[in-house]
mmCIF file of C-alpha atoms in Angstrom:
data_model
loop_
_atom_site.group_PDB
_atom_site.id
_atom_site.type_symbol
_atom_site.label_atom_id
_atom_site.label_comp_id
_atom_site.label_asym_id
_atom_site.label_seq_id
_atom_site.Cartn_x
_atom_site.Cartn_y
_atom_site.Cartn_z
ATOM 1 C CA MET V 1 46.372 52.469 102.729
ATOM 2 C CA ARG V 2 49.725 54.234 102.361
ATOM 3 C CA VAL V 3 52.852 53.600 104.389
ATOM 4 C CA ARG V 4 54.974 56.617 105.325
ATOM 5 C CA THR V 5 58.651 55.869 105.016
ATOM 6 C CA VAL V 6 61.560 57.799 106.455
ATOM 7 C CA THR V 7 64.070 58.128 103.620
ATOM 8 C CA THR V 8 67.777 58.730 103.847
ATOM 9 C CA ILE V 9 68.206 61.513 101.384
ATOM 10 C CA LEU V 10 71.828 62.564 101.242
ATOM 11 C CA GLY V 11 71.882 63.040 104.962
ATOM 12 C CA ILE V 12 70.352 66.403 104.241
ATOM 13 C CA SER V 13 66.764 66.501 105.458
ATOM 14 C CA ALA V 14 64.209 64.087 106.823
ATOM 15 C CA VAL V 15 61.833 63.344 103.975
ATOM 16 C CA LEU V 16 58.725 61.200 104.286
ATOM 17 C CA LEU V 17 57.718 59.361 101.141
ATOM 18 C CA ALA V 18 54.273 57.899 100.654
ATOM 19 C CA VAL V 19 54.709 54.361 99.341
ATOM 20 C CA PRO V 20 51.554 52.791 97.828
ATOM 21 C CA ALA V 21 50.519 49.634 99.613
ATOM 22 C CA CYS V 22 49.645 47.805 96.398
ATOM 23 C CA SER V 23 52.059 49.154 93.799
ATOM 24 C CA ALA V 24 55.264 51.134 93.575
ATOM 25 C CA ASP V 25 55.538 54.416 91.661
ATOM 26 C CA THR V 26 58.131 53.760 88.980
ATOM 27 C CA THR V 27 57.675 56.820 86.786
ATOM 28 C CA GLY V 28 60.992 57.588 85.185
ATOM 29 C CA MET V 29 62.786 55.269 87.582
ATOM 30 C CA THR V 30 65.437 52.643 87.002
ATOM 31 C CA PRO V 31 66.232 49.986 89.585
ATOM 32 C CA GLY V 32 68.707 51.421 92.025
ATOM 33 C CA THR V 33 71.422 50.208 94.286
ATOM 34 C CA ALA V 34 75.100 55.159 96.648
ATOM 35 C CA PRO V 35 76.400 58.578 95.977
ATOM 36 C CA SER V 36 79.027 60.192 93.874
ATOM 37 C CA SER V 37 81.052 63.330 94.468
ATOM 38 C CA VAL V 38 83.022 65.162 91.832
ATOM 39 C CA GLY V 39 84.527 68.603 91.576
ATOM 40 C CA GLU V 40 87.108 70.661 93.375
ATOM 41 C CA PRO V 41 87.199 70.821 97.180
ATOM 42 C CA ALA V 42 86.254 74.097 98.747
ATOM 43 C CA ARG V 43 89.168 76.531 98.446
ATOM 44 C CA PRO V 44 90.203 79.321 100.828
ATOM 45 C CA GLY V 45 88.709 82.626 99.746
ATOM 46 C CA GLN V 46 85.961 80.900 97.789
ATOM 47 C CA ASN V 47 83.282 81.513 100.393
ATOM 48 C CA ALA V 48 80.723 84.244 99.991
ATOM 49 C CA ALA V 49 78.685 85.409 102.976
ATOM 50 C CA PRO V 50 76.043 82.783 103.837
ATOM 51 C CA LEU V 51 72.488 83.641 102.800
ATOM 52 C CA SER V 52 69.631 83.883 105.299
ATOM 53 C CA SER V 53 66.758 81.386 105.326
ATOM 54 C CA ALA V 54 64.465 84.116 104.000
ATOM 55 C CA ALA V 55 66.803 84.758 101.078
ATOM 56 C CA LEU V 56 67.008 81.040 100.349
ATOM 57 C CA LYS V 57 63.226 80.704 100.408
ATOM 58 C CA ALA V 58 62.919 83.380 97.718
ATOM 59 C CA ARG V 59 65.270 81.347 95.503
ATOM 60 C CA LEU V 60 63.221 78.139 95.575
ATOM 61 C CA LEU V 61 61.328 77.012 92.505
ATOM 62 C CA ASP V 62 57.565 77.558 92.561
ATOM 63 C CA GLU V 63 54.617 76.216 90.560
ATOM 64 C CA GLN V 64 55.094 78.858 87.890
ATOM 65 C CA ASP V 65 58.709 77.786 87.393
ATOM 66 C CA LEU V 66 57.786 74.107 87.203
ATOM 67 C CA GLY V 67 54.837 74.411 84.833
ATOM 68 C CA SER V 68 51.378 72.846 84.782
ATOM 69 C CA GLY V 69 50.572 69.730 86.774
ATOM 70 C CA TYR V 70 52.559 70.633 89.899
ATOM 71 C CA LEU V 71 51.063 71.261 93.320
ATOM 72 C CA ARG V 72 53.117 72.391 96.310
ATOM 73 C CA LYS V 73 52.709 70.211 99.383
ATOM 74 C CA PRO V 74 52.342 71.706 102.849
ATOM 75 C CA GLU V 75 55.378 71.288 105.069
ATOM 76 C CA ARG V 76 55.199 68.306 107.399
ATOM 77 C CA VAL V 77 55.936 68.530 111.081
ATOM 78 C CA THR V 78 59.352 67.032 111.757
ATOM 79 C CA ARG V 79 59.167 63.550 113.224
ATOM 80 C CA HIS V 80 61.564 62.313 115.868
ATOM 81 C CA ASP V 81 61.395 58.525 115.622
ATOM 82 C CA ASP V 82 64.309 56.610 117.083
ATOM 83 C CA VAL V 83 66.543 55.663 114.154
ATOM 84 C CA THR V 84 69.042 52.819 113.914
ATOM 85 C CA VAL V 85 71.225 51.873 110.936
ATOM 86 C CA ILE V 86 71.957 48.168 110.480
ATOM 87 C CA GLY V 87 74.679 46.960 108.144
ATOM 88 C CA CYS V 88 76.449 50.286 107.558
ATOM 89 C CA PRO V 89 78.825 51.049 110.450
ATOM 90 C CA ALA V 90 80.198 54.189 108.811
ATOM 91 C CA LEU V 91 76.726 55.720 108.456
ATOM 92 C CA ASN V 92 75.628 54.561 111.891
ATOM 93 C CA LYS V 93 78.737 56.202 113.368
ATOM 94 C CA LEU V 94 77.561 59.569 112.046
ATOM 95 C CA GLY V 95 74.437 59.272 114.203
ATOM 96 C CA GLY V 96 70.687 59.239 113.820
ATOM 97 C CA ASP V 97 70.506 62.654 112.190
ATOM 98 C CA ALA V 98 72.594 61.458 109.262
ATOM 99 C CA ALA V 99 70.575 58.255 108.989
ATOM 100 C CA THR V 100 67.329 60.173 108.601
ATOM 101 C CA GLY V 101 68.930 62.686 106.275
ATOM 102 C CA SER V 102 69.512 65.684 108.462
ATOM 103 C CA LEU V 103 72.157 68.393 108.355
ATOM 104 C CA THR V 104 72.111 71.016 111.082
ATOM 105 C CA PHE V 105 72.696 74.060 108.904
ATOM 106 C CA PRO V 106 70.610 76.885 110.392
ATOM 107 C CA ARG V 107 70.137 78.637 107.039
ATOM 108 C CA LYS V 108 67.806 76.509 104.932
ATOM 109 C CA ALA V 109 64.649 76.434 102.818
ATOM 110 C CA LYS V 110 62.654 73.606 101.275
ATOM 111 C CA ALA V 111 59.712 72.995 98.953
ATOM 112 C CA THR V 112 58.085 69.729 97.843
ATOM 113 C CA PHE V 113 55.790 69.347 94.857
ATOM 114 C CA THR V 114 53.476 66.618 93.628
ATOM 115 C CA TYR V 115 53.346 66.121 89.872
ATOM 116 C CA THR V 116 50.147 64.659 88.459
ATOM 117 C CA GLY V 117 50.825 65.178 84.754
ATOM 118 C CA SER V 118 51.061 61.464 84.003
ATOM 119 C CA SER V 119 51.145 59.757 87.406
ATOM 120 C CA SER V 120 51.575 60.689 91.025
ATOM 121 C CA SER V 121 55.249 61.596 91.516
ATOM 122 C CA GLU V 122 57.116 63.977 93.788
ATOM 123 C CA VAL V 123 60.085 66.297 93.529
ATOM 124 C CA SER V 124 61.589 68.323 96.351
ATOM 125 C CA GLU V 125 64.141 71.121 96.429
ATOM 126 C CA GLU V 126 66.293 72.044 99.386
ATOM 127 C CA LEU V 127 68.650 74.997 99.721
ATOM 128 C CA TYR V 128 71.296 75.456 102.401
ATOM 129 C CA SER V 129 73.892 78.160 102.930
ATOM 130 C CA ASP V 130 77.099 78.127 104.947
ATOM 131 C CA SER V 131 80.800 78.394 104.245
ATOM 132 C CA ALA V 132 81.896 76.357 101.234
ATOM 133 C CA ASN V 133 84.208 74.257 103.398
ATOM 134 C CA THR V 134 81.482 73.456 105.918
ATOM 135 C CA LEU V 135 78.988 72.450 103.241
ATOM 136 C CA SER V 136 81.551 70.348 101.406
ATOM 137 C CA ASP V 137 82.872 68.560 104.487
ATOM 138 C CA SER V 138 79.452 67.764 105.968
ATOM 139 C CA ILE V 139 77.942 66.324 102.817
ATOM 140 C CA GLY V 140 81.137 64.585 101.834
ATOM 141 C CA GLN V 141 81.208 62.619 105.086
ATOM 142 C CA ILE V 142 77.701 61.275 104.552
ATOM 143 C CA PHE V 143 78.199 60.507 100.875
ATOM 144 C CA ASP V 144 81.413 58.645 101.654
ATOM 145 C CA ALA V 145 79.623 56.594 104.309
ATOM 146 C CA MET V 146 76.755 55.678 102.003
ATOM 147 C CA THR V 147 79.072 54.901 99.096
ATOM 148 C CA GLY V 148 80.666 52.196 101.196
ATOM 149 C CA CYS V 149 77.300 50.579 101.966
ATOM 150 C CA PRO V 150 75.459 49.415 98.829
ATOM 151 C CA THR V 151 72.814 47.741 101.002
ATOM 152 C CA TYR V 152 71.741 48.274 104.613
ATOM 153 C CA GLN V 153 68.649 48.770 106.753
ATOM 154 C CA VAL V 154 67.203 51.793 108.503
ATOM 155 C CA VAL V 155 64.905 51.148 111.468
ATOM 156 C CA ALA V 156 62.752 54.237 112.130
ATOM 157 C CA GLY V 157 60.437 53.714 115.066
ATOM 158 C CA SER V 158 58.687 50.435 114.252
ATOM 159 C CA THR V 159 59.356 50.644 110.490
ATOM 160 C CA VAL V 160 62.177 48.623 108.925
ATOM 161 C CA ILE V 161 63.394 50.006 105.602
ATOM 162 C CA ASP V 162 65.637 47.969 103.320
ATOM 163 C CA MET V 163 68.010 50.339 101.532
ATOM 164 C CA ALA V 164 70.018 49.923 98.344
ATOM 165 C CA THR V 165 72.175 52.634 96.819
ATOM 166 C CA GLN V 166 73.621 53.143 93.368
ATOM 167 C CA LYS V 167 76.343 55.610 92.455
ATOM 168 C CA LEU V 168 75.515 57.901 89.539
ATOM 169 C CA THR V 169 77.607 60.180 87.395
ATOM 170 C CA ALA V 170 77.109 63.712 88.683
ATOM 171 C CA PRO V 171 76.587 66.653 86.277
ATOM 172 C CA ARG V 172 80.119 68.045 86.191
ATOM 173 C CA ARG V 173 79.111 71.204 84.357
ATOM 174 C CA LEU V 174 77.156 72.553 87.326
ATOM 175 C CA GLY V 175 78.565 74.355 90.363
ATOM 176 C CA ASP V 176 81.823 73.674 92.216
ATOM 177 C CA GLU V 177 81.011 70.177 93.552
ATOM 178 C CA GLN V 178 78.391 67.631 92.602
ATOM 179 C CA TRP V 179 76.922 64.415 94.036
ATOM 180 C CA SER V 180 74.272 62.095 92.646
ATOM 181 C CA GLN V 181 72.747 58.765 93.622
ATOM 182 C CA LEU V 182 69.736 56.487 93.378
ATOM 183 C CA LEU V 183 68.180 55.124 96.561
ATOM 184 C CA THR V 184 65.829 52.153 96.571
ATOM 185 C CA PHE V 185 63.525 51.942 99.599
ATOM 186 C CA SER V 186 61.737 48.658 100.260
ATOM 187 C CA VAL V 187 59.026 48.331 102.886
ATOM 188 C CA GLY V 188 56.528 45.521 103.190
ATOM 189 C CA GLY V 189 57.457 44.053 99.823
ATOM 190 C CA GLN V 190 56.976 47.348 97.963
ATOM 191 C CA SER V 191 59.838 49.411 96.560
ATOM 192 C CA THR V 192 60.333 53.007 95.522
ATOM 193 C CA VAL V 193 63.361 54.521 93.793
ATOM 194 C CA VAL V 194 64.401 58.104 94.457
ATOM 195 C CA LYS V 195 67.133 60.109 92.787
ATOM 196 C CA GLN V 196 69.048 62.796 94.651
ATOM 197 C CA THR V 197 71.409 65.247 93.042
ATOM 198 C CA ALA V 198 73.278 67.836 95.102
ATOM 199 C CA ILE V 199 75.191 70.813 93.740
ATOM 200 C CA ARG V 200 77.420 73.084 95.796
ATOM 201 C CA ASP V 201 78.000 76.502 94.270
ATOM 202 C CA GLY V 202 80.184 78.576 96.571
ATOM 203 C CA SER V 203 78.362 79.008 99.872
ATOM 204 C CA LEU V 204 75.092 77.618 98.467
ATOM 205 C CA LEU V 205 74.003 73.981 98.463
ATOM 206 C CA LEU V 206 71.143 72.787 96.254
ATOM 207 C CA VAL V 207 69.569 69.351 96.604
ATOM 208 C CA VAL V 208 66.874 68.119 94.221
ATOM 209 C CA SER V 209 65.256 64.780 95.117
ATOM 210 C CA GLY V 210 62.409 62.637 93.877
ATOM 211 C CA SER V 211 61.336 60.823 90.750
ATOM 212 C CA PRO V 212 64.468 60.487 88.569
ATOM 213 C CA ALA V 213 62.758 61.971 85.532
ATOM 214 C CA LEU V 214 61.587 65.019 87.493
ATOM 215 C CA VAL V 215 64.996 65.564 89.088
ATOM 216 C CA ASP V 216 66.660 65.545 85.677
ATOM 217 C CA ARG V 217 64.000 67.857 84.249
ATOM 218 C CA HIS V 218 64.256 70.574 86.888
ATOM 219 C CA LEU V 219 67.840 70.484 88.168
ATOM 220 C CA ASP V 220 69.247 73.119 85.809
ATOM 221 C CA LYS V 221 66.463 75.621 86.378
ATOM 222 C CA ALA V 222 66.632 75.096 90.150
ATOM 223 C CA LEU V 223 70.346 75.924 90.193
ATOM 224 C CA ALA V 224 69.870 78.879 87.856
ATOM 225 C CA LYS V 225 67.225 80.434 90.103
ATOM 226 C CA ALA V 226 69.114 79.633 93.309
ATOM 227 C CA THR V 227 72.311 81.275 92.098
ATOM 228 C CA ALA V 228 70.596 84.201 90.372
ATOM 229 C CA GLY V 229 68.939 85.352 93.562
ATOM 230 C CA GLY V 230 65.235 84.463 93.065
#
């Protein structure tokens, strides 16, 4: 039996992780405990015209980009469980959307892949487009809230998720602003660790999430394709 867990991924999109009932997937993972932002704030005149969702979709990685052993997962129907944050007032103040990882940018595209090369792991890519200031401010608020809460709980419907966050050094060489963190999700005595790295490049926001090893492996190529125009 597998337990579906609502994860708080950067406050960017609601992601459901399948957590094994008998063992946790630890491929490439290190125990985690919150996010990090580096880079210059959005500057006036920096913004390019936002891209459409169709344009963003064409810039997502696909199986050919990732290599053998990857299978794209079908998109899940968005769930609307009642969500409460316990032990993190700053995050709770931002509302349920932030707690379940949701930004309301209308221009977006997402793909999630399962990797079965050595074990069952997942990696997802999300692209958003808006003004540089809007992207920076929205993500910054959520990262700041999570940074101040190394441990807290998320109650999604009837599921209680124990959260721990660990600040990571973001890849400064990429884009205009960068954030990176490890999130540890514990449900029913089982834990999973997920890495999220977000890169803002002008009016484009890239988020790569999943097994830490897979995030590190594909981050550069994801940004290169996203900024090159698919």
